[in-house]
XYZ file of C-alpha atoms in Angstrom:
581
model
C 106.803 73.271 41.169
C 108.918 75.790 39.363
C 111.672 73.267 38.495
C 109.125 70.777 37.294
C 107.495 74.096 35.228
C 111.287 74.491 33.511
C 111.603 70.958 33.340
C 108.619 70.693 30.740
C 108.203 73.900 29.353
C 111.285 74.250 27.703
C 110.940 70.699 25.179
C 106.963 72.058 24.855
C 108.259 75.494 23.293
C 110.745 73.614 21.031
C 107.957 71.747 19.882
C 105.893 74.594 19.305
C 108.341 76.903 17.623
C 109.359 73.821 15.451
C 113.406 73.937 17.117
C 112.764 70.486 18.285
C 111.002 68.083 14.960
C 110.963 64.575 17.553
C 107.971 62.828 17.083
C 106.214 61.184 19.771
C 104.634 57.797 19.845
C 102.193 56.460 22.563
C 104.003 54.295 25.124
C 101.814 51.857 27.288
C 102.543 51.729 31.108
C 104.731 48.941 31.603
C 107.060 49.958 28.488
C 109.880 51.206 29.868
C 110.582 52.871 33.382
C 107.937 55.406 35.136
C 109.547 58.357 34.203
C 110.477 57.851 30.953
C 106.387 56.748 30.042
C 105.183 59.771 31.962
C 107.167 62.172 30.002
C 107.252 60.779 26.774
C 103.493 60.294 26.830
C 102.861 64.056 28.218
C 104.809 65.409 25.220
C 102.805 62.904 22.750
C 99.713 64.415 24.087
C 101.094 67.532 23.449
C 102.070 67.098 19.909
C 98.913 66.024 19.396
C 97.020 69.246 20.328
C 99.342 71.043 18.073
C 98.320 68.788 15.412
C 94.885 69.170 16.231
C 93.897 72.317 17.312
C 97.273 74.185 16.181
C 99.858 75.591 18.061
C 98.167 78.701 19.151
C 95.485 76.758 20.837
C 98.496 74.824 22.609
C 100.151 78.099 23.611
C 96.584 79.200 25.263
C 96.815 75.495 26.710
C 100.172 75.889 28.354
C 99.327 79.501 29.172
C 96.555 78.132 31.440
C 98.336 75.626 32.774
C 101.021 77.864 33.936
C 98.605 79.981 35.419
C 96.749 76.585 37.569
C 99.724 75.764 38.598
C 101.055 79.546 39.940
C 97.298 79.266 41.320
C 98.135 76.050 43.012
C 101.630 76.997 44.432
C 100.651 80.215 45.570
C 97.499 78.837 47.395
C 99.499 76.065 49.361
C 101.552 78.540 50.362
C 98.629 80.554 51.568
C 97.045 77.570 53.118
C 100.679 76.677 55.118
C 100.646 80.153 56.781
C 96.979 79.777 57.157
C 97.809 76.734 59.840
C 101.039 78.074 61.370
C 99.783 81.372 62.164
C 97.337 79.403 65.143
C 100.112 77.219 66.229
C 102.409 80.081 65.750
C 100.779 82.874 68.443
C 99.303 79.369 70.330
C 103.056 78.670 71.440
C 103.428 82.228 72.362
C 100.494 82.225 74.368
C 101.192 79.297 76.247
C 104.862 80.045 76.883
C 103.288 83.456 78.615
C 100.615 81.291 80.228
C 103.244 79.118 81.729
C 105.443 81.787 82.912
C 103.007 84.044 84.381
C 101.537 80.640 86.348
C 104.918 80.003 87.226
C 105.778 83.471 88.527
C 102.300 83.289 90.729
C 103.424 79.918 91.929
C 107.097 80.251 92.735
C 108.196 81.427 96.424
C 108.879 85.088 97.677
C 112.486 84.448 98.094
C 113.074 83.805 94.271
C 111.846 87.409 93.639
C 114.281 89.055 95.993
C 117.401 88.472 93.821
C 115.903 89.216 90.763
C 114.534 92.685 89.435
C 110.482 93.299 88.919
C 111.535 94.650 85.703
C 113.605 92.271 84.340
C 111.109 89.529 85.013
C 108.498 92.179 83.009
C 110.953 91.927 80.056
C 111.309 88.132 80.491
C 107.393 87.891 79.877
C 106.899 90.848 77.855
C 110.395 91.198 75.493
C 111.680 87.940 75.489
C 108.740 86.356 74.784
C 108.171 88.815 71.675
C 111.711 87.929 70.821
C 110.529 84.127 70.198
C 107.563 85.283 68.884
C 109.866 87.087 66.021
C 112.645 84.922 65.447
C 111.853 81.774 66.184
C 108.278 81.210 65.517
C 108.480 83.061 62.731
C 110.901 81.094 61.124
C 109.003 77.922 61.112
C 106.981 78.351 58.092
C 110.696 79.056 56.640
C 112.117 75.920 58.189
C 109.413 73.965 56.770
C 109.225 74.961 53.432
C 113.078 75.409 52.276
C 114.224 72.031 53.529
C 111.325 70.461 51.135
C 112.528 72.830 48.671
C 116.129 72.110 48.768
C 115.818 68.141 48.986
C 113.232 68.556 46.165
C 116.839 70.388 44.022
C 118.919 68.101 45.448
C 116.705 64.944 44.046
C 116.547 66.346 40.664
C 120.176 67.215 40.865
C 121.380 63.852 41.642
C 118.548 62.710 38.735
C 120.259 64.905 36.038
C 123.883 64.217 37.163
C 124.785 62.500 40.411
C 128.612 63.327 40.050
C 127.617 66.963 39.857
C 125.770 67.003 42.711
C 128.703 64.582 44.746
C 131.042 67.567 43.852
C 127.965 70.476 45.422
C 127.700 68.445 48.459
C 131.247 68.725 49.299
C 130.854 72.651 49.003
C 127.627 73.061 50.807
C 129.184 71.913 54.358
C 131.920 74.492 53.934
C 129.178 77.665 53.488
C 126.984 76.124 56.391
C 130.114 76.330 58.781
C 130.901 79.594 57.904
C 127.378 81.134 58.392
C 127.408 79.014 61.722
C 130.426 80.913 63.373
C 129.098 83.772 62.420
C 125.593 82.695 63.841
C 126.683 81.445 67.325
C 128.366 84.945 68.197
C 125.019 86.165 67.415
C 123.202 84.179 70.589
C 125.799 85.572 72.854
C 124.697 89.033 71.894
C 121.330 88.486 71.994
C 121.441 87.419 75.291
C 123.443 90.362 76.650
C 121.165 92.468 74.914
C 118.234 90.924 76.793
C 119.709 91.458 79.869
C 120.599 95.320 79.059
C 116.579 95.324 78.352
C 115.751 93.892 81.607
C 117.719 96.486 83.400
C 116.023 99.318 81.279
C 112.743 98.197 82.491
C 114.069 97.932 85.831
C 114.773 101.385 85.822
C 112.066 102.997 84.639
C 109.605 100.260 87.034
C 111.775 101.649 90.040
C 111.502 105.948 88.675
C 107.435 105.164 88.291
C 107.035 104.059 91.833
C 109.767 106.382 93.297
C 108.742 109.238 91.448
C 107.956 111.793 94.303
C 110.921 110.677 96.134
C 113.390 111.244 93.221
C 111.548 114.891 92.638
C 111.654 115.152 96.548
C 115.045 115.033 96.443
C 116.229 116.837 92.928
C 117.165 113.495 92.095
C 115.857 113.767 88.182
C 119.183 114.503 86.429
C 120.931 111.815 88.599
C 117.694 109.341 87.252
C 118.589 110.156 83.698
C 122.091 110.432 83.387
C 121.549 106.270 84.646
C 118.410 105.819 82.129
C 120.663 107.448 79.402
C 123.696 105.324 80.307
C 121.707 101.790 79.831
C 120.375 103.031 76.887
C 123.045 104.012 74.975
C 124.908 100.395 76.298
C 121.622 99.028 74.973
C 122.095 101.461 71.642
C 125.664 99.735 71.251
C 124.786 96.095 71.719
C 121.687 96.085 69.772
C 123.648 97.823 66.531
C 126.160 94.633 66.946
C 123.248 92.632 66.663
C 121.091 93.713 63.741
C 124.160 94.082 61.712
C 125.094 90.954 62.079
C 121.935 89.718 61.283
C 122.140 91.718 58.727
C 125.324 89.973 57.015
C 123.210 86.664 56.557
C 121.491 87.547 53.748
C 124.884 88.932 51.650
C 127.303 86.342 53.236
C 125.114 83.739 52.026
C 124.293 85.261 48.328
C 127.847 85.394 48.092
C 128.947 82.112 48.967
C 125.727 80.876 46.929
C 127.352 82.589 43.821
C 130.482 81.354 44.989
C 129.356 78.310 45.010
C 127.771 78.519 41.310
C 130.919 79.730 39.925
C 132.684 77.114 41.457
C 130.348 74.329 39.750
C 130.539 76.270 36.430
C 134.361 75.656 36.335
C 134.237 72.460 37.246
C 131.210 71.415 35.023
C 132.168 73.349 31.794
C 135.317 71.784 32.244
C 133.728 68.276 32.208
C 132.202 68.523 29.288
C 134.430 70.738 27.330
C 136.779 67.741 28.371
C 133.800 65.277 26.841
C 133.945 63.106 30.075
C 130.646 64.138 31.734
C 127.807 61.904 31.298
C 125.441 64.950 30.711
C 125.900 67.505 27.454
C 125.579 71.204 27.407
C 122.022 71.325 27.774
C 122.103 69.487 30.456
C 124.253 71.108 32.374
C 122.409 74.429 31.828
C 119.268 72.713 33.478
C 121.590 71.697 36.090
C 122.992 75.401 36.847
C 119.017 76.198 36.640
C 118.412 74.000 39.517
C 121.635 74.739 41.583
C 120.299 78.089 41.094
C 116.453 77.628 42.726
C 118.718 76.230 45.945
C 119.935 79.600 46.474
C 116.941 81.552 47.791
C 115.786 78.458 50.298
C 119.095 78.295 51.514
C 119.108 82.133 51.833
C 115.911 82.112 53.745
C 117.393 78.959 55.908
C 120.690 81.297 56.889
C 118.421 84.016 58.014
C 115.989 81.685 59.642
C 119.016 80.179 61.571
C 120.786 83.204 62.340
C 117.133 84.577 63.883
C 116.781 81.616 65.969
C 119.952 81.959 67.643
C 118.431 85.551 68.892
C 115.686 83.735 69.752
C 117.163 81.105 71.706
C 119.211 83.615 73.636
C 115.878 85.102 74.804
C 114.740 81.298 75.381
C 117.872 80.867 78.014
C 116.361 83.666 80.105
C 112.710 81.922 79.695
C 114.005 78.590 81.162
C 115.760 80.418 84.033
C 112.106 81.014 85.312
C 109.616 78.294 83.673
C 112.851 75.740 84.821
C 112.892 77.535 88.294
C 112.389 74.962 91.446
C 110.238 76.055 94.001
C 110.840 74.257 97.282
C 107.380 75.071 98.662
C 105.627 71.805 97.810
C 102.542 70.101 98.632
C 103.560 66.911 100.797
C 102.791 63.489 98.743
C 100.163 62.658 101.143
C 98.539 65.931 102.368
C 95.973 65.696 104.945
C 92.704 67.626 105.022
C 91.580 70.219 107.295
C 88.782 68.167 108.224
C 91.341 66.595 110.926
C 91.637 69.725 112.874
C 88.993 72.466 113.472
C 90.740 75.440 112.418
C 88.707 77.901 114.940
C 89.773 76.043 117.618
C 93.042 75.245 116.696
C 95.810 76.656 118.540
C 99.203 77.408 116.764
C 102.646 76.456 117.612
C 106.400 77.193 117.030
C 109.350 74.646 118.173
C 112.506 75.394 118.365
C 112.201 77.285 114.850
C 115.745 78.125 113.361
C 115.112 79.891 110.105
C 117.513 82.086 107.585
C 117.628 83.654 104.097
C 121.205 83.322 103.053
C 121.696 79.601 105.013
C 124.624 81.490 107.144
C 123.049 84.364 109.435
C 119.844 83.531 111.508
C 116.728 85.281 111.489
C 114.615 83.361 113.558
C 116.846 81.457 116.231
C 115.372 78.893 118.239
C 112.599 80.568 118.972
C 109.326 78.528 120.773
C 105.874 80.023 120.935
C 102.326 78.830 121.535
C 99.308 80.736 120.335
C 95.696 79.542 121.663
C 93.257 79.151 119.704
C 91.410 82.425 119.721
C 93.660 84.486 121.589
C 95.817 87.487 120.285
C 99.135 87.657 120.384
C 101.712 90.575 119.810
C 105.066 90.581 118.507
C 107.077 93.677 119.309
C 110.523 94.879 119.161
C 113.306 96.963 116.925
C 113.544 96.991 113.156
C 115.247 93.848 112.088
C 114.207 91.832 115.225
C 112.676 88.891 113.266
C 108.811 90.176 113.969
C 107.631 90.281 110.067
C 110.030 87.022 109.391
C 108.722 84.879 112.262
C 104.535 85.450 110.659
C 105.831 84.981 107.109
C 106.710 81.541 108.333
C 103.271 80.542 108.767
C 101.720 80.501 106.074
C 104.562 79.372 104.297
C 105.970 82.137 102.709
C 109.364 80.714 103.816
C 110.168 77.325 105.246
C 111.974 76.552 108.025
C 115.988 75.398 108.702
C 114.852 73.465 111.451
C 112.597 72.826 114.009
C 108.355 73.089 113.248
C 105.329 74.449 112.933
C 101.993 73.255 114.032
C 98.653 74.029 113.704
C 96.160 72.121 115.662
C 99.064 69.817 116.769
C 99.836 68.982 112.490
C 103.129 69.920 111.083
C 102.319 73.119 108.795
C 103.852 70.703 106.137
C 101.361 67.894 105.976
C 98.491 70.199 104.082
C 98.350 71.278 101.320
C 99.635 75.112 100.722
C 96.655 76.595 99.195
C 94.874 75.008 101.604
C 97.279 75.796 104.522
C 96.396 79.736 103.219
C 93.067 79.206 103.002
C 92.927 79.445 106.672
C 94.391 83.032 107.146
C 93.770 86.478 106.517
C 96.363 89.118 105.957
C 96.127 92.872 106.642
C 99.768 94.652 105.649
C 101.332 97.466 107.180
C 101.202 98.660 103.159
C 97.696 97.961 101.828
C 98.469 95.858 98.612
C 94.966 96.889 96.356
C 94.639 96.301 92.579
C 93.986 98.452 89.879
C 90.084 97.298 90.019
C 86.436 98.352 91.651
C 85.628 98.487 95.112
C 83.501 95.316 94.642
C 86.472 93.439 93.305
C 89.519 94.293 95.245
C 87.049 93.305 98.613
C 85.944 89.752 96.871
C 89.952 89.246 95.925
C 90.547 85.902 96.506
C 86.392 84.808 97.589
C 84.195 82.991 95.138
C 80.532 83.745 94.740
C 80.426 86.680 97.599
C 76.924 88.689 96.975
C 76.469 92.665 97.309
C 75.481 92.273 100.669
C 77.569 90.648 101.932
C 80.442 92.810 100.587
C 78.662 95.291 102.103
C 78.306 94.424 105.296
C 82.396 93.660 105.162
C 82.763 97.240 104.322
C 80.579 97.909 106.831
C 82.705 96.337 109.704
C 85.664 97.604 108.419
C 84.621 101.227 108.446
C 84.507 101.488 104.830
C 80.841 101.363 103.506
C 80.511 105.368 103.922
C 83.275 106.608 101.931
C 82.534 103.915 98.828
C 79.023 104.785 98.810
C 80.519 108.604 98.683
C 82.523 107.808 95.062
C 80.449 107.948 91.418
C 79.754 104.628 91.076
C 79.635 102.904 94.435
C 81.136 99.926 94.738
C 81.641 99.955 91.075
C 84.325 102.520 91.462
C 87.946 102.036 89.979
C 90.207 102.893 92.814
C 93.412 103.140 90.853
C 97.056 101.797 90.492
C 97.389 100.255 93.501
C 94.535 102.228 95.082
C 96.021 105.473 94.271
C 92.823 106.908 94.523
C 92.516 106.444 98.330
C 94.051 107.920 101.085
C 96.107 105.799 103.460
C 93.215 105.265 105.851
C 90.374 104.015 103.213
C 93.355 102.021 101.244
C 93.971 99.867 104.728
C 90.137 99.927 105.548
C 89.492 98.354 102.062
C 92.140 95.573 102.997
C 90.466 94.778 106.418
C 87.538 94.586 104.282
C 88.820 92.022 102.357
C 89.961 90.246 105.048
C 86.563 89.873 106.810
C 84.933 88.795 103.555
C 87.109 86.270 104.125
C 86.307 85.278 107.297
C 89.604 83.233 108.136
C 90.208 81.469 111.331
C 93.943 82.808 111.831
C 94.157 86.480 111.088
C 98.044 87.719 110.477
C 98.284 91.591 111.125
C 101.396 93.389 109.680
C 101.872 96.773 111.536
C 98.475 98.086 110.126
C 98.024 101.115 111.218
C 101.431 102.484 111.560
C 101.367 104.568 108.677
C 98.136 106.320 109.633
C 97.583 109.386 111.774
C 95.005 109.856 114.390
C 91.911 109.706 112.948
C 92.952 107.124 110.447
C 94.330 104.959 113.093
C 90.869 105.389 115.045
C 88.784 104.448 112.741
C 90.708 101.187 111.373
C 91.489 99.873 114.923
C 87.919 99.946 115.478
C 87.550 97.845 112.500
C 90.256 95.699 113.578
C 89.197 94.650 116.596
C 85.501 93.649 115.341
C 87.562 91.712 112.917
C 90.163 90.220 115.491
C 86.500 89.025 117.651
C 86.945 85.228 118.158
C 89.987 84.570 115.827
C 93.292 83.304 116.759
C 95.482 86.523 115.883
C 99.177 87.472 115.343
C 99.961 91.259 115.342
C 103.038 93.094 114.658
C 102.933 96.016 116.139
C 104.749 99.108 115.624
C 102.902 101.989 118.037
C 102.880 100.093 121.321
C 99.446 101.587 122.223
C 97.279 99.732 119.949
C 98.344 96.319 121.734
C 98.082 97.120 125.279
C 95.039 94.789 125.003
C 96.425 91.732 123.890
C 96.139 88.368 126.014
C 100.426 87.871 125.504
C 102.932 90.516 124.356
C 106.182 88.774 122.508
C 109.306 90.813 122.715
C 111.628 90.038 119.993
C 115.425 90.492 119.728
C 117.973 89.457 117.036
C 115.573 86.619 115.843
C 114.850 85.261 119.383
C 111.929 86.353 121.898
C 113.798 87.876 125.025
C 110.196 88.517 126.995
C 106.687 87.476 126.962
C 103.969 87.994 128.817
C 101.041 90.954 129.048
C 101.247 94.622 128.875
C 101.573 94.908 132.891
C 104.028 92.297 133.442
C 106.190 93.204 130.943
C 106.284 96.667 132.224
C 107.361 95.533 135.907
C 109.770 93.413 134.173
C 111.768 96.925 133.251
C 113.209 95.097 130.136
C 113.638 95.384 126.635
C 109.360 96.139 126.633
C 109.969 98.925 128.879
C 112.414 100.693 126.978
C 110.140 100.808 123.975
C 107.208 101.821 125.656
C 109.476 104.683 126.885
C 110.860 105.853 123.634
C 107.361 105.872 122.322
C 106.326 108.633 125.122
C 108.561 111.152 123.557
């Protein structure tokens, strides 16, 4: 709009300050080519307000028109930003949609090679990153290209030989701002990383915080926090000063560029063999000109999208991430089995993190339906391994897992999970009420029935003690609650649940006496007429199982019950004698 604006205002003032005496004559449509009607005819209407109404009046006239059309530009422009700002933060929100659904989704084992905090920075930073540099440079890539074929068009209108010669320059800048911009990405992305770490850090210091005072471990904590900073100090100056040469590198090859043309034009026609005169060429130079703060705002727009796209790499590592816990093709139901009565069995199951060392070697187990069972035996055995396997945490090298005589495989896995209940040795609570952390995971429970989990599970007394009853906020991670009320409230959960298969994690081995009393009693009314798999760490709390597994360097060396395995004078027997002292 501005170069048509110069385009037309200039003859209009020449007219009005009598520089310029052409008079125009009316020219039907058809008379000569589209352009040349449409102009001559706007300056014959022109010439005839002068006449008319003087040229004051046509001053007001252009005045106004000036001002429409400033009214005009600057409205589209409003109106453009209007509609990218939704699709703008809408791409942001879905890329953190996606990744947080694909965090939830993906298996454990992808999480233990990367750090909590670095996947924080992947959603939080990273995302922001995007947010900054590359969604906010569409509004710039859509409006300078328009604006810079709009100056090439009426470049190649007023003097196409001109313009030949500017094309031949233009690659030459663009290649030079594009080294410059692809060293840029590789920082970014180090930087990123360095960012990750920091978070890392200070994720790891927040939950070890008593252990690190514990231990006088503070200056040790900062002199590392102070170390990734100041790397993260030194990258991140590399960074915004390169991004900061865009705007300079490219006003200088711009005027460069200009001075460049201005030899070789005035040359031309101080030579008299260009096809445009003086005037001409000054329009040109005017146009030439406008291209300069587009293609400014199109360097900067690039060079920010290669910091974006850095941060876009570390995205894709995650959304891109394949999770080899799939839902078979042709799942079967649950209807084909009756989960309460279906017993649970392991064959042969060879399983291992790495793909070299065993965990879980060849082990064989059957688990009828209703029964408990116990796995016991040394840190590192296998015990925690061999459950995870069940509900799919992990899947199996070889061998299989059955339920009800079906491979583990054939359902679906959120159905698979649907039939167990999990109570941790470390009671995993969220930063919620009462009400909420005990209907985690159950649609549509009612207050009494919540209740009357609590109630089993030892719990309903001490909620009912707090301000607001089940309303309650327990805290970070229950950090409200002791040990004892924090495993309670999981065994809660897990009745509300009311699972078939219940999975119990060395649940009360973090508890003392009283604790333990009170949540064994709850465990038990839970355990009542559901298939059961406890790891056990105190020996005493499984005396009462129907089959005791001992386990051994990922296989099970003994089996049997508490009595048979202590005549046996085995593996069982030397546990049960360490835990006597």
């Amino acid at each position: 709009m501005t170069l048509f604006s110069f385009a037309f205002i200039v003859p209009i003032l020449q007219m009005l300050f009598q520089i310029d005496n052409t008079h125009y004559e009316y020219m039907t449509w058809g008379a000569g080519s589209f352009k040349d009607v449409a102009v001559n005819n706007f300056y014959y209407y022109t010439q005839v307000v002068i006449e008319s109404h003087g040229a004051s009046v046509a001053l007001a006239c252009l005045a106004t028109l000036l001002v429409v059309m400033t009214l005009l530009k600057v409205g589209v422009t409003y109106l453009s930003s209007y509609f990218i700002i939704p699709m703008r933060n809408g791409i942001v929100r879905d890329i953190r949609n996606k990744m947080y659904d694909k965090i939830v989704s993906l298996p454990i084992g992808f999480f233990t090679s990367e750090r909590k905090g670095d996947v924080m920075a992947r959603i939080s930073g990273d995302v922001t990153e995007i947010e900054v540099s590359v969604m906010a440079s569409l509004d710039m890539l859509f409006k300078n290209p328009v604006m810079i074929i709009a100056c090439l068009v009426m470049m190649i209108v007023v003097s196409w030989e001109l313009t030949l010669f500017v094309l031949v320059l233009l690659p030459i800048a663009g290649y030079i701002m594009g080294k410059v911009g692809s060293r840029l990405k590789r920082k970014s992305l180090e930087a990123q990383q360095q960012w990750g770490q920091i978070l890392s850090t200070t994720e790891e210091t927040l939950g070890g915080l008593r252990i690190i005072k514990a231990f006088n471990a503070e200056k040790k904590m900062e002199s590392r926090f102070h170390g990734e900073t100041q790397w993260f100090y030194k990258i991140s100056n590399a960074i915004q000063r390169r991004h900061s040469l865009a705007h300079p590198m490219s006003e200088f090859l711009g005027t460069a560029a200009i001075s460049i043309l201005l030899w070789f034009g005035g040359t031309l026609i101080l030579s008299g063999d260009s096809t445009i005169d003086a005037a001409g060429f000054i329009y040109y130079m005017v146009i030439f000109y406008s291209i300069i703060n587009p293609a400014k705002d199109l360097s900067k727009a690039g060079y920010s999208i290669q910091k974006g796209m850095a941060s876009m790499e570390r995205i894709d590592k995650i959304l891109c991430a394949e999770n080899p816990i799939c839902d078979p093709e042709k799942p079967l139901d649950l209807s084909v089995i009756e989960p309460q009565k279906a017993p649970i069995s392991f064959k042969n199951v060879v399983f291992s993190y790495d793909g070299e060392h065993c965990v879980i070697d060849d082990v064989s187990l059957e688990v009828p339906a209703g029964k408990t069972i116990a796995i016991v035996g040394q840190s590192g055995s296998g015990k925690s391994t061999l459950v995870d396997l069940l509900p799919r945490f992990w899947d199996i090298d070889s061998g299989v897992i059955e339920i009800g005589g079906v491979n583990i495989k054939d359902f679906k896995v959120k159905e698979l999970r649907s039939m167990m209940g999990n109570v941790n040795q470390e009671a995993i609570l969220f930063n919620d009420t009462f009400y909420n952390n005990i209907t985690f995971g159950v649609e549509n429970a009612t207050q009494q029935e919540v209740e009357a989990a609590a109630r089993i599970a030892n719990a309903h007394e001490f909620i009912m003690e707090t301000p607001e009853g089940y309303r309650t906020n327990i805290g970070d991670r229950g950090c409200k609650l002791s040990g004892g009320q924090r495993q309670r409230l999981s065994i809660a959960r897990a009745i509300l649940k009311n699972p078939p298969i219940l999975i119990l994690d060395e649940a009360t081995s973090a508890l003392d006496t009283e604790s333990e009393r009170l949540v064994q009693e709850a465990l038990e009314r839970l355990m009542k007429n559901r298939t059961t798999l406890v790891i056990a760490h105190r020996l005493s709390t499984i005396v009462n199982a129907d089959m005791i597994c001992v386990m051994n360097q990922g296989k099970i060396v003994e089996r049997g019950s508490h009595e048979q395995l202590l005549a046996l004078n085995g593996f069982y027997k030397r546990l049960v004698d360490m835990q006597k002292f």
